[in-house]
Amino acid sequence: MMFPTHDGPTENSPFHATIITVFPDMFPGPLGLSTTGRALGSVWSLDTVDLKNFVTGPFGRVDDSPFGGGAGMVLRPDVVGQALETGGGFQGRPCYYLSPRGQRFTQAHAVSLAKGSGVVLLCGRYEGLDQRVLDHYTITEISMGDYVLSGGEIAAMAMLDACLRLLPGVMGNQDSGTEESFSTPLLEYPHYTRPAEWKGMDVPKVLRSGHHAAIKAWRKEQAERITRDRRPDLWEIYTSGMPPDCFVKDE
Ligand code: ADE
């Protein structure tokens, strides 16, 4: 394997992700690059469990046709169960099944998971997973949004990335997590950098004024305008003054 594997979280690598999938070669994928890639093997570690290794018999399969008929195939409970039980165990880490039917993943989940010792992520393919696996083990179904992906792997990467960037030592600037979109119900204000004039467009004057209070007020105003225009659902939460569970609360 091209990336460090571990038995679980250790002192050197306190956050450990286990990915159970039929496509282990997809990992670490983009998580092996940039900030998360640099921290792989130190701040966090990863191992994959290949569902194909748990197929029994010479003609065995990871999936089978659904009882009751219908399109698509369903991941077999004996194969997934064996993978869950042999794959090193959860070691106290929460296990999630990536599925469009799950509870919506939010920044609050990422913040809470980043405080723990890692996650076990079960990736579905085909039509889904035999319900008995979900009923038997303590697995939470979680969704990346109201759209359907061809499998859970890309969703697992997105979920993991949202957690990993919050781990101390992954991102350079530790402040960056608190002001951005979804730390509060407001979306982010617009950003500008050099050159000050580009394609005939200037940077808003206030940002070059050096007047910190005015800059702060302008940014707040812009964040409010963008949120009101694009996300009436968030605007309502913001104006009600009640931060719901999906936002990071100040501690
Ligand atoms: N698998 C397929 N679609 C998904 C989604 N929207 N979120 C999480 N896992 C998925």
Coordinates of N, CA and C and ligand atoms in Angstrom, one line a residue:
M1 N 0.8 -1.2 0.0 CA 0.0 0.0 0.0 C 0.9 1.3 0.0
M2 N 0.4 2.3 -0.6 CA 1.2 3.5 -0.8 C 1.2 4.5 0.4
F3 N 0.4 4.1 1.4 CA 0.2 5.1 2.5 C 0.4 4.3 3.8
P4 N 0.7 5.0 4.9 CA 0.9 4.4 6.2 C -0.3 3.7 6.7
T5 N -0.2 2.5 7.2 CA -1.3 1.8 7.8 C -1.0 1.6 9.3
H6 N -2.1 1.6 10.1 CA -1.9 1.4 11.5 C -3.0 0.5 12.0
D7 N -2.8 0.0 13.2 CA -3.8 -0.8 13.9 C -4.9 0.0 14.4
G8 N -4.7 1.3 14.6 CA -5.7 2.2 15.2 C -5.0 3.5 15.6
P9 N -5.7 4.3 16.3 CA -5.1 5.6 16.7 C -3.9 5.3 17.6
T10 N -2.8 6.1 17.5 CA -1.7 6.0 18.3 C -1.3 7.4 18.8
E11 N -0.3 7.4 19.7 CA 0.1 8.7 20.2 C 0.7 9.6 19.0
N12 N 1.4 9.0 18.1 CA 1.9 9.7 17.0 C 0.9 10.1 15.9
S13 N -0.1 9.3 15.8 CA -1.1 9.5 14.8 C -2.5 9.4 15.4
P14 N -2.9 10.4 16.2 CA -4.1 10.3 17.1 C -5.4 10.1 16.4
F15 N -5.5 10.4 15.1 CA -6.8 10.3 14.4 C -6.7 9.2 13.3
H16 N -7.5 8.1 13.5 CA -7.3 7.0 12.5 C -8.6 6.7 11.8
A17 N -8.5 6.7 10.5 CA -9.7 6.4 9.7 C -9.6 5.0 9.0
T18 N -10.7 4.3 9.2 CA -10.7 3.0 8.5 C -11.8 3.1 7.5
I19 N -11.5 2.7 6.2 CA -12.5 2.8 5.1 C -12.8 1.4 4.6
I20 N -14.1 1.0 4.7 CA -14.5 -0.3 4.2 C -15.2 -0.1 2.9
T21 N -14.6 -0.8 1.8 CA -15.0 -0.4 0.5 C -14.7 -1.6 -0.5
V22 N -15.3 -1.5 -1.7 CA -14.9 -2.5 -2.7 C -13.9 -1.8 -3.6
F23 N -13.6 -0.6 -3.4 CA -12.5 0.1 -4.2 C -11.5 0.7 -3.3
P24 N -10.7 -0.1 -2.6 CA -9.7 0.5 -1.7 C -8.6 1.4 -2.4
D25 N -8.4 1.1 -3.7 CA -7.4 1.9 -4.5 C -7.8 3.4 -4.6
M26 N -9.1 3.7 -4.3 CA -9.5 5.1 -4.4 C -8.9 5.9 -3.3
F27 N -8.4 5.3 -2.2 CA -7.8 6.0 -1.1 C -6.3 5.9 -1.0
P28 N -5.6 6.9 -0.5 CA -6.2 8.2 0.0 C -6.7 9.1 -1.0
G29 N -6.4 8.9 -2.3 CA -6.9 9.8 -3.3 C -6.5 11.2 -3.0
P30 N -7.4 12.2 -3.2 CA -7.0 13.6 -3.0 C -6.6 13.9 -1.5
L31 N -7.0 13.0 -0.6 CA -6.6 13.3 0.8 C -5.1 13.0 1.0
G32 N -4.4 12.4 0.0 CA -3.0 12.1 0.1 C -2.2 13.3 -0.4
L33 N -2.9 14.4 -0.9 CA -2.2 15.6 -1.4 C -2.4 16.8 -0.5
S34 N -1.6 17.8 -0.7 CA -1.8 19.1 0.0 C -1.8 19.0 1.5
T35 N -2.6 19.8 2.2 CA -2.4 19.8 3.7 C -2.7 18.5 4.3
T36 N -3.8 17.8 3.9 CA -4.2 16.5 4.5 C -3.1 15.5 4.2
G37 N -2.6 15.5 3.0 CA -1.5 14.6 2.5 C -0.2 14.8 3.4
R38 N 0.1 16.0 3.6 CA 1.4 16.2 4.4 C 1.2 15.7 5.9
A39 N 0.0 15.7 6.4 CA -0.3 15.3 7.7 C -0.5 13.8 7.8
L40 N -0.7 13.1 6.7 CA -1.0 11.7 6.7 C 0.2 10.9 7.2
G41 N 0.0 10.1 8.2 CA 1.1 9.3 8.8 C 1.6 9.9 10.0
S42 N 1.2 11.2 10.3 CA 1.7 11.8 11.6 C 0.4 12.2 12.3
V43 N -0.3 13.2 11.9 CA -1.5 13.7 12.6 C -2.6 12.7 12.4
W44 N -2.7 12.1 11.2 CA -3.8 11.1 11.0 C -3.3 9.9 10.2
S45 N -4.0 8.8 10.3 CA -3.6 7.6 9.6 C -4.8 7.0 9.0
L46 N -4.5 6.0 8.1 CA -5.6 5.5 7.3 C -5.4 4.0 7.0
D47 N -6.4 3.2 7.1 CA -6.3 1.8 6.5 C -7.6 1.5 5.8
T48 N -7.5 0.7 4.8 CA -8.6 0.3 4.0 C -8.9 -1.2 4.2
V49 N -10.2 -1.5 4.2 CA -10.6 -2.9 4.3 C -11.3 -3.2 3.0
D50 N -10.8 -4.2 2.2 CA -11.4 -4.5 0.9 C -12.5 -5.5 1.1
L51 N -13.7 -5.1 0.8 CA -14.9 -6.1 1.0 C -14.7 -7.3 0.1
K52 N -14.0 -7.2 -1.0 CA -13.8 -8.4 -1.8 C -13.0 -9.5 -1.1
N53 N -12.3 -9.2 -0.1 CA -11.5 -10.2 0.6 C -12.4 -11.0 1.5
F54 N -13.6 -10.7 1.7 CA -14.5 -11.4 2.6 C -15.6 -12.2 1.9
V55 N -15.4 -12.3 0.6 CA -16.3 -13.2 -0.2 C -16.0 -14.6 0.1
T56 N -17.0 -15.5 0.2 CA -16.7 -16.9 0.5 C -17.1 -17.7 -0.7
G57 N -16.3 -18.8 -0.9 CA -16.6 -19.7 -2.0 C -16.0 -19.2 -3.3
P58 N -15.7 -20.1 -4.3 CA -15.1 -19.7 -5.5 C -15.9 -18.8 -6.4
F59 N -17.2 -18.9 -6.3 CA -18.1 -18.0 -7.1 C -18.8 -17.0 -6.3
G60 N -18.3 -16.8 -5.1 CA -18.9 -15.8 -4.2 C -18.9 -14.4 -4.7
R61 N -19.8 -13.6 -4.2 CA -19.9 -12.2 -4.6 C -20.1 -11.3 -3.4
V62 N -19.7 -10.0 -3.6 CA -20.0 -9.0 -2.5 C -21.4 -8.6 -2.5
D63 N -22.1 -8.8 -3.6 CA -23.5 -8.3 -3.7 C -24.4 -9.4 -4.3
D64 N -25.7 -9.2 -4.2 CA -26.7 -10.1 -4.7 C -28.0 -9.4 -5.0
S65 N -28.9 -10.1 -5.7 CA -30.1 -9.4 -6.1 C -31.0 -9.2 -4.9
P66 N -31.8 -8.2 -5.0 CA -32.7 -7.9 -3.8 C -33.9 -8.9 -3.6
F67 N -34.1 -9.3 -2.4 CA -35.4 -10.1 -2.2 C -36.5 -9.2 -2.5
G68 N -37.6 -9.7 -3.1 CA -38.7 -8.9 -3.4 C -38.6 -8.3 -4.8
G69 N -37.4 -8.5 -5.5 CA -37.3 -8.0 -6.8 C -36.9 -6.5 -6.9
G70 N -36.7 -6.0 -8.1 CA -36.3 -4.6 -8.3 C -34.9 -4.5 -8.9
A71 N -34.6 -3.3 -9.3 CA -33.3 -3.1 -10.0 C -32.2 -3.0 -9.0
G72 N -31.0 -3.3 -9.6 CA -29.8 -3.1 -8.8 C -29.4 -4.3 -7.9
M73 N -28.3 -4.2 -7.3 CA -27.8 -5.2 -6.4 C -27.6 -4.7 -5.0
V74 N -27.6 -5.6 -4.0 CA -27.5 -5.2 -2.6 C -26.2 -5.9 -2.0
L75 N -25.4 -5.1 -1.2 CA -24.3 -5.7 -0.6 C -24.7 -6.7 0.4
R76 N -24.1 -7.9 0.4 CA -24.5 -9.0 1.2 C -24.1 -8.8 2.7
P77 N -25.0 -9.2 3.6 CA -24.7 -8.9 5.0 C -23.6 -9.8 5.6
D78 N -23.4 -11.0 5.0 CA -22.4 -11.9 5.5 C -21.0 -11.4 5.2
V79 N -20.9 -10.8 4.0 CA -19.6 -10.2 3.5 C -19.3 -9.0 4.3
V80 N -20.2 -8.1 4.4 CA -20.0 -6.8 5.1 C -19.7 -7.1 6.6
G81 N -20.5 -8.0 7.2 CA -20.4 -8.3 8.6 C -19.0 -8.9 8.9
Q82 N -18.5 -9.8 8.0 CA -17.2 -10.3 8.2 C -16.1 -9.3 8.1
A83 N -16.3 -8.3 7.2 CA -15.3 -7.2 7.0 C -15.3 -6.3 8.3
L84 N -16.5 -6.1 8.8 CA -16.6 -5.2 10.0 C -15.9 -5.9 11.2
E85 N -16.1 -7.2 11.3 CA -15.6 -7.9 12.5 C -14.2 -8.3 12.4
T86 N -13.6 -8.4 11.2 CA -12.2 -8.8 11.0 C -11.3 -7.6 10.8
G87 N -11.9 -6.5 10.4 CA -11.1 -5.4 10.0 C -10.5 -4.6 11.1
G88 N -10.1 -5.2 12.2 CA -9.4 -4.5 13.3 C -10.4 -3.9 14.3
G89 N -11.7 -3.9 14.0 CA -12.6 -3.4 15.0 C -12.7 -1.9 15.0
F90 N -13.7 -1.4 15.7 CA -13.9 0.1 15.7 C -13.0 0.8 16.7
Q91 N -12.5 0.1 17.7 CA -11.6 0.7 18.7 C -12.2 2.0 19.3
G92 N -13.5 1.9 19.6 CA -14.1 3.1 20.2 C -14.5 4.2 19.2
R93 N -14.2 4.0 18.0 CA -14.5 5.1 17.0 C -15.9 4.9 16.4
P94 N -16.6 5.9 16.1 CA -17.9 5.8 15.6 C -17.9 5.2 14.1
C95 N -18.9 4.5 13.8 CA -18.9 3.9 12.4 C -20.1 4.5 11.7
Y96 N -19.8 5.0 10.4 CA -20.9 5.6 9.6 C -21.0 4.9 8.3
Y97 N -22.2 4.7 7.8 CA -22.5 4.2 6.5 C -22.9 5.4 5.6
L98 N -22.1 5.7 4.6 CA -22.4 6.8 3.7 C -23.6 6.5 2.8
S99 N -24.6 7.3 2.9 CA -25.8 6.9 2.1 C -26.7 8.2 2.0
P100 N -27.3 8.4 0.8 CA -28.2 9.5 0.6 C -29.4 9.5 1.5
R101 N -29.6 8.4 2.2 CA -30.8 8.2 3.1 C -30.4 8.6 4.5
G102 N -29.2 8.9 4.7 CA -28.7 9.2 6.1 C -29.1 10.6 6.6
Q103 N -28.8 10.8 7.8 CA -28.9 12.2 8.4 C -27.8 13.1 7.7
R104 N -28.2 14.3 7.5 CA -27.3 15.2 6.8 C -26.0 15.5 7.6
F105 N -24.8 15.4 6.9 CA -23.6 15.7 7.6 C -23.4 17.2 7.6
T106 N -23.0 17.7 8.8 CA -22.8 19.2 9.0 C -21.5 19.5 9.6
Q107 N -21.2 20.8 9.7 CA -19.9 21.2 10.3 C -19.9 20.8 11.7
A108 N -21.0 20.7 12.4 CA -21.0 20.3 13.8 C -20.6 18.8 14.0
H109 N -20.9 18.0 13.0 CA -20.4 16.6 13.0 C -18.9 16.6 12.9
A110 N -18.4 17.4 11.9 CA -17.0 17.5 11.7 C -16.2 17.9 12.9
V111 N -16.7 18.9 13.6 CA -16.1 19.5 14.8 C -16.1 18.4 15.9
S112 N -17.2 17.7 16.1 CA -17.3 16.7 17.1 C -16.4 15.5 16.8
L113 N -16.4 15.1 15.5 CA -15.5 13.9 15.1 C -14.0 14.3 15.3
A114 N -13.7 15.5 14.9 CA -12.2 15.9 15.0 C -11.7 15.9 16.4
K115 N -12.6 15.9 17.4 CA -12.2 15.8 18.8 C -11.9 14.4 19.3
G116 N -12.4 13.4 18.4 CA -12.3 12.0 18.8 C -11.0 11.4 18.2
S117 N -11.0 10.0 18.3 CA -9.8 9.3 17.8 C -10.0 8.8 16.4
G118 N -11.0 9.1 15.7 CA -11.1 8.7 14.3 C -12.5 8.2 13.9
V119 N -12.6 7.6 12.8 CA -13.9 7.1 12.3 C -13.7 5.8 11.5
V120 N -14.8 5.1 11.4 CA -14.8 3.9 10.5 C -15.9 4.2 9.5
L121 N -15.6 4.2 8.2 CA -16.5 4.6 7.2 C -16.8 3.5 6.3
L122 N -18.1 3.1 6.2 CA -18.5 2.0 5.3 C -19.1 2.6 4.1
C123 N -18.5 2.2 2.9 CA -18.9 2.8 1.6 C -19.8 1.8 0.9
G124 N -21.0 2.2 0.5 CA -21.9 1.4 -0.3 C -21.6 1.6 -1.8
R125 N -22.1 0.6 -2.5 CA -22.1 0.7 -4.0 C -23.4 0.1 -4.4
Y126 N -23.7 0.0 -5.7 CA -24.9 -0.6 -6.1 C -26.1 0.0 -5.5
E127 N -27.2 -0.8 -5.3 CA -28.4 -0.2 -4.8 C -28.3 0.1 -3.3
G128 N -27.5 -0.6 -2.6 CA -27.4 -0.4 -1.1 C -26.8 -1.5 -0.4
L129 N -27.2 -1.5 0.9 CA -26.6 -2.5 1.8 C -27.8 -3.2 2.5
D130 N -27.6 -4.5 2.8 CA -28.7 -5.3 3.5 C -29.0 -4.6 4.8
Q131 N -30.2 -4.3 5.1 CA -30.6 -3.6 6.3 C -30.2 -4.2 7.6
R132 N -30.0 -5.5 7.5 CA -29.7 -6.2 8.8 C -28.3 -5.8 9.3
V133 N -27.4 -5.4 8.4 CA -26.1 -5.0 8.9 C -26.3 -3.7 9.7
L134 N -27.1 -2.8 9.2 CA -27.3 -1.5 10.0 C -28.0 -1.8 11.3
D135 N -28.9 -2.8 11.3 CA -29.7 -3.1 12.5 C -28.8 -3.8 13.5
H136 N -27.9 -4.6 13.1 CA -27.1 -5.4 14.0 C -25.9 -4.7 14.7
Y137 N -25.2 -3.8 13.9 CA -24.1 -3.1 14.4 C -24.5 -1.7 14.7
T138 N -23.7 -1.0 15.5 CA -24.0 0.4 15.8 C -23.4 1.3 14.7
I139 N -24.2 1.5 13.7 CA -23.8 2.2 12.5 C -24.8 3.3 12.2
T140 N -24.3 4.5 12.0 CA -25.1 5.7 11.7 C -25.1 5.9 10.2
E141 N -26.2 6.1 9.6 CA -26.3 6.4 8.2 C -26.1 7.9 8.0
I142 N -25.2 8.3 7.2 CA -24.9 9.8 7.0 C -24.8 10.2 5.6
S143 N -25.4 11.3 5.2 CA -25.5 11.8 3.8 C -24.7 13.1 3.6
M144 N -24.1 13.2 2.5 CA -23.4 14.4 2.1 C -24.3 15.5 1.5
G145 N -25.5 15.1 1.2 CA -26.4 16.1 0.6 C -27.5 15.4 -0.2
D146 N -28.5 16.2 -0.6 CA -29.6 15.6 -1.3 C -29.4 15.4 -2.8
Y147 N -28.5 14.5 -3.1 CA -28.2 14.1 -4.4 C -27.6 12.7 -4.3
V148 N -27.6 11.9 -5.4 CA -27.1 10.6 -5.4 C -25.8 10.4 -6.1
L149 N -24.8 9.9 -5.3 CA -23.5 9.6 -5.9 C -23.5 8.1 -6.3
S150 N -22.5 7.7 -7.1 CA -22.5 6.3 -7.5 C -22.0 5.4 -6.5
G151 N -21.5 5.9 -5.4 CA -21.0 5.1 -4.3 C -20.6 6.0 -3.1
G152 N -20.3 5.4 -2.0 CA -20.0 6.2 -0.8 C -18.5 6.7 -0.7
E153 N -17.7 6.3 -1.7 CA -16.2 6.6 -1.5 C -16.0 8.1 -1.6
I154 N -16.6 8.8 -2.6 CA -16.3 10.2 -2.7 C -16.9 11.0 -1.5
A155 N -18.1 10.5 -1.1 CA -18.7 11.1 0.1 C -17.8 10.9 1.3
A156 N -17.2 9.7 1.4 CA -16.4 9.4 2.6 C -15.2 10.4 2.6
M157 N -14.6 10.6 1.4 CA -13.5 11.6 1.3 C -13.9 13.0 1.7
A158 N -15.0 13.4 1.3 CA -15.5 14.8 1.6 C -15.7 14.8 3.2
M159 N -16.3 13.8 3.7 CA -16.6 13.8 5.2 C -15.2 13.8 5.9
L160 N -14.3 13.0 5.5 CA -13.0 12.9 6.2 C -12.3 14.2 6.0
D161 N -12.3 14.8 4.9 CA -11.6 16.1 4.7 C -12.1 17.2 5.6
A162 N -13.4 17.2 5.8 CA -14.0 18.2 6.7 C -13.5 18.0 8.1
C163 N -13.3 16.8 8.5 CA -12.8 16.5 9.9 C -11.3 16.8 10.0
L164 N -10.5 16.3 9.0 CA -9.1 16.4 9.0 C -8.6 17.8 9.1
R165 N -9.2 18.7 8.3 CA -8.7 20.1 8.3 C -8.9 20.8 9.6
L166 N -9.6 20.2 10.5 CA -9.8 20.8 11.9 C -8.8 20.2 12.9
L167 N -8.1 19.2 12.5 CA -7.1 18.6 13.5 C -5.9 19.5 13.6
P168 N -5.4 19.8 14.8 CA -4.3 20.6 15.0 C -3.1 20.1 14.2
G169 N -2.5 20.9 13.4 CA -1.3 20.5 12.7 C -1.6 20.2 11.2
V170 N -2.9 20.2 10.8 CA -3.2 20.0 9.4 C -3.2 21.3 8.6
M171 N -3.9 22.3 9.1 CA -4.0 23.6 8.4 C -3.0 24.5 9.1
G172 N -2.3 25.4 8.4 CA -1.4 26.3 9.0 C -2.1 27.3 9.9
N173 N -3.1 28.0 9.4 CA -3.7 29.0 10.2 C -4.9 28.5 11.0
Q174 N -4.7 28.3 12.3 CA -5.7 27.8 13.2 C -6.9 28.6 13.3
D175 N -6.8 29.9 13.0 CA -8.0 30.8 13.1 C -9.0 30.6 12.0
S176 N -8.5 30.0 10.9 CA -9.3 30.0 9.6 C -10.6 29.3 9.8
G177 N -10.6 28.3 10.7 CA -11.8 27.5 10.9 C -12.9 28.2 11.6
T178 N -12.7 29.3 12.2 CA -13.7 29.9 13.1 C -14.5 31.0 12.3
E179 N -13.9 31.7 11.3 CA -14.6 32.8 10.7 C -15.4 32.4 9.4
E180 N -15.0 31.2 8.9 CA -15.5 30.9 7.6 C -17.0 30.4 7.6
S181 N -17.6 30.2 6.4 CA -19.0 29.8 6.3 C -19.2 28.6 7.2
F182 N -20.3 28.5 7.9 CA -20.8 27.4 8.7 C -20.2 27.4 10.1
S183 N -19.3 28.3 10.4 CA -18.9 28.4 11.8 C -20.0 29.2 12.5
T184 N -20.6 30.1 11.7 CA -21.8 30.8 12.2 C -22.9 30.6 11.1
P185 N -24.1 31.0 11.3 CA -25.1 30.8 10.2 C -24.9 31.7 9.0
L186 N -23.9 32.6 9.0 CA -23.6 33.5 7.9 C -22.6 32.9 6.9
L187 N -22.9 33.1 5.6 CA -22.0 32.7 4.6 C -20.8 33.7 4.5
E188 N -19.7 33.3 3.9 CA -18.5 34.1 3.9 C -18.6 35.4 3.1
Y189 N -18.0 36.4 3.5 CA -17.9 37.7 2.7 C -17.0 37.5 1.6
P190 N -17.0 38.4 0.5 CA -16.0 38.2 -0.6 C -14.6 38.5 -0.2
H191 N -13.7 37.8 -0.9 CA -12.2 38.1 -0.6 C -11.6 38.7 -1.9
Y192 N -10.6 39.5 -1.6 CA -9.8 40.2 -2.7 C -8.3 40.1 -2.4
T193 N -7.5 40.0 -3.4 CA -6.0 40.2 -3.2 C -5.4 40.9 -4.4
R194 N -4.1 41.0 -4.4 CA -3.4 41.8 -5.5 C -3.6 41.1 -6.8
P195 N -3.7 41.8 -8.0 CA -3.5 43.2 -8.1 C -4.7 44.0 -7.7
A196 N -4.5 45.2 -7.3 CA -5.7 46.1 -6.8 C -6.6 46.4 -8.0
E197 N -6.1 46.4 -9.2 CA -7.0 46.6 -10.4 C -6.8 45.4 -11.3
W198 N -7.9 44.8 -11.7 CA -7.8 43.6 -12.6 C -8.9 43.6 -13.6
K199 N -8.6 43.6 -14.9 CA -9.6 43.6 -15.9 C -10.6 44.8 -15.7
G200 N -10.0 45.9 -15.3 CA -10.8 47.1 -15.1 C -11.7 47.2 -13.9
M201 N -11.5 46.2 -13.0 CA -12.3 46.1 -11.8 C -11.4 46.4 -10.6
D202 N -11.9 47.3 -9.7 CA -11.1 47.7 -8.5 C -11.6 46.9 -7.3
V203 N -10.7 46.8 -6.3 CA -11.0 46.2 -5.0 C -11.8 47.2 -4.2
P204 N -12.9 46.8 -3.5 CA -13.6 47.8 -2.7 C -12.7 48.7 -1.8
K205 N -12.9 50.0 -1.9 CA -12.0 51.0 -1.3 C -11.7 50.7 0.2
V206 N -12.8 50.4 0.9 CA -12.7 50.2 2.3 C -11.6 49.2 2.7
L207 N -11.4 48.2 1.9 CA -10.5 47.1 2.2 C -9.0 47.6 2.1
R208 N -8.8 48.7 1.5 CA -7.5 49.3 1.4 C -7.3 50.5 2.2
S209 N -8.3 50.8 3.1 CA -8.3 52.0 3.9 C -7.5 51.9 5.2
G210 N -7.3 50.6 5.6 CA -6.6 50.4 6.9 C -7.4 50.7 8.1
H211 N -8.7 50.9 7.8 CA -9.6 51.2 8.9 C -10.3 49.9 9.4
H212 N -9.8 49.3 10.4 CA -10.2 48.0 10.8 C -11.7 47.8 11.1
A213 N -12.2 48.8 11.8 CA -13.6 48.8 12.2 C -14.5 48.9 11.0
A214 N -14.1 49.7 10.0 CA -14.9 49.9 8.8 C -14.8 48.6 8.0
I215 N -13.7 48.0 7.9 CA -13.5 46.7 7.2 C -14.4 45.6 7.8
K216 N -14.4 45.6 9.1 CA -15.2 44.6 9.8 C -16.7 44.8 9.5
A217 N -17.1 46.0 9.6 CA -18.5 46.3 9.3 C -18.9 46.0 7.9
W218 N -18.0 46.3 6.9 CA -18.2 46.0 5.5 C -18.4 44.5 5.3
R219 N -17.5 43.8 5.9 CA -17.5 42.3 5.7 C -18.8 41.7 6.3
K220 N -19.2 42.2 7.4 CA -20.4 41.7 8.1 C -21.6 42.0 7.2
E221 N -21.7 43.2 6.7 CA -22.8 43.6 5.8 C -22.8 42.7 4.5
Q222 N -21.6 42.5 3.9 CA -21.6 41.6 2.7 C -22.0 40.2 3.1
A223 N -21.5 39.7 4.2 CA -21.9 38.3 4.6 C -23.4 38.2 4.8
E224 N -24.0 39.3 5.4 CA -25.5 39.3 5.6 C -26.2 39.3 4.2
R225 N -25.7 40.2 3.3 CA -26.4 40.3 2.0 C -26.3 39.0 1.3
I226 N -25.2 38.3 1.2 CA -25.0 37.1 0.5 C -25.9 36.0 1.1
T227 N -25.9 35.9 2.4 CA -26.7 34.9 3.1 C -28.2 35.1 2.8
R228 N -28.7 36.4 2.9 CA -30.1 36.7 2.7 C -30.5 36.4 1.2
D229 N -29.6 36.7 0.3 CA -29.9 36.4 -1.2 C -29.9 34.9 -1.5
R230 N -28.9 34.2 -0.9 CA -28.6 32.8 -1.4 C -29.3 31.8 -0.5
R231 N -29.4 32.0 0.8 CA -29.8 31.0 1.7 C -30.8 31.5 2.7
P232 N -32.1 31.6 2.2 CA -33.1 32.1 3.1 C -33.3 31.3 4.4
D233 N -32.9 30.0 4.2 CA -33.0 29.1 5.4 C -32.0 29.5 6.5
L234 N -30.8 29.8 6.1 CA -29.8 30.3 7.0 C -30.1 31.7 7.5
W235 N -30.6 32.5 6.6 CA -31.0 33.9 7.0 C -32.0 33.9 8.2
E236 N -33.0 33.0 8.0 CA -34.0 32.9 9.1 C -33.4 32.5 10.4
I237 N -32.5 31.6 10.4 CA -31.8 31.1 11.6 C -31.0 32.3 12.2
Y238 N -30.3 33.0 11.3 CA -29.4 34.1 11.8 C -30.3 35.2 12.4
T239 N -31.4 35.5 11.8 CA -32.2 36.7 12.3 C -33.0 36.2 13.5
S240 N -33.2 34.9 13.7 CA -33.9 34.5 14.9 C -33.0 34.5 16.1
G241 N -31.6 34.6 15.8 CA -30.7 34.6 16.9 C -30.5 33.3 17.6
M242 N -31.0 32.2 17.0 CA -30.9 30.9 17.7 C -30.0 30.0 16.9
P243 N -28.7 29.8 17.3 CA -27.8 28.9 16.5 C -28.3 27.5 16.6
P244 N -28.6 26.8 15.5 CA -29.1 25.4 15.6 C -27.9 24.5 15.7
D245 N -28.2 23.2 15.8 CA -27.2 22.2 16.0 C -26.2 22.1 14.9
C246 N -26.5 22.5 13.7 CA -25.6 22.3 12.6 C -24.5 23.3 12.6
F247 N -24.5 24.3 13.5 CA -23.4 25.3 13.5 C -22.5 25.1 14.7
V248 N -21.3 25.5 14.5 CA -20.3 25.4 15.6 C -20.6 26.4 16.6
K249 N -20.7 26.0 17.9 CA -21.0 26.9 18.9 C -19.7 27.3 19.6
D250 N -19.6 28.6 20.0 CA -18.4 29.0 20.8 C -18.4 28.3 22.1
E251 N -17.2 27.8 22.5 CA -17.1 27.1 23.8 C -16.6 28.0 24.9
Ligands
ADE1 N1 -23.8 7.6 -1.5 C1 -24.5 7.9 -2.6 N2 -24.9 9.1 -2.5 C2 -24.5 9.6 -1.3 C3 -24.7 10.9 -0.6 N3 -25.4 11.9 -1.2 N4 -24.2 11.0 0.6 C4 -23.5 10.0 1.1 N5 -23.3 8.8 0.5 C5 -23.8 8.6 -0.7

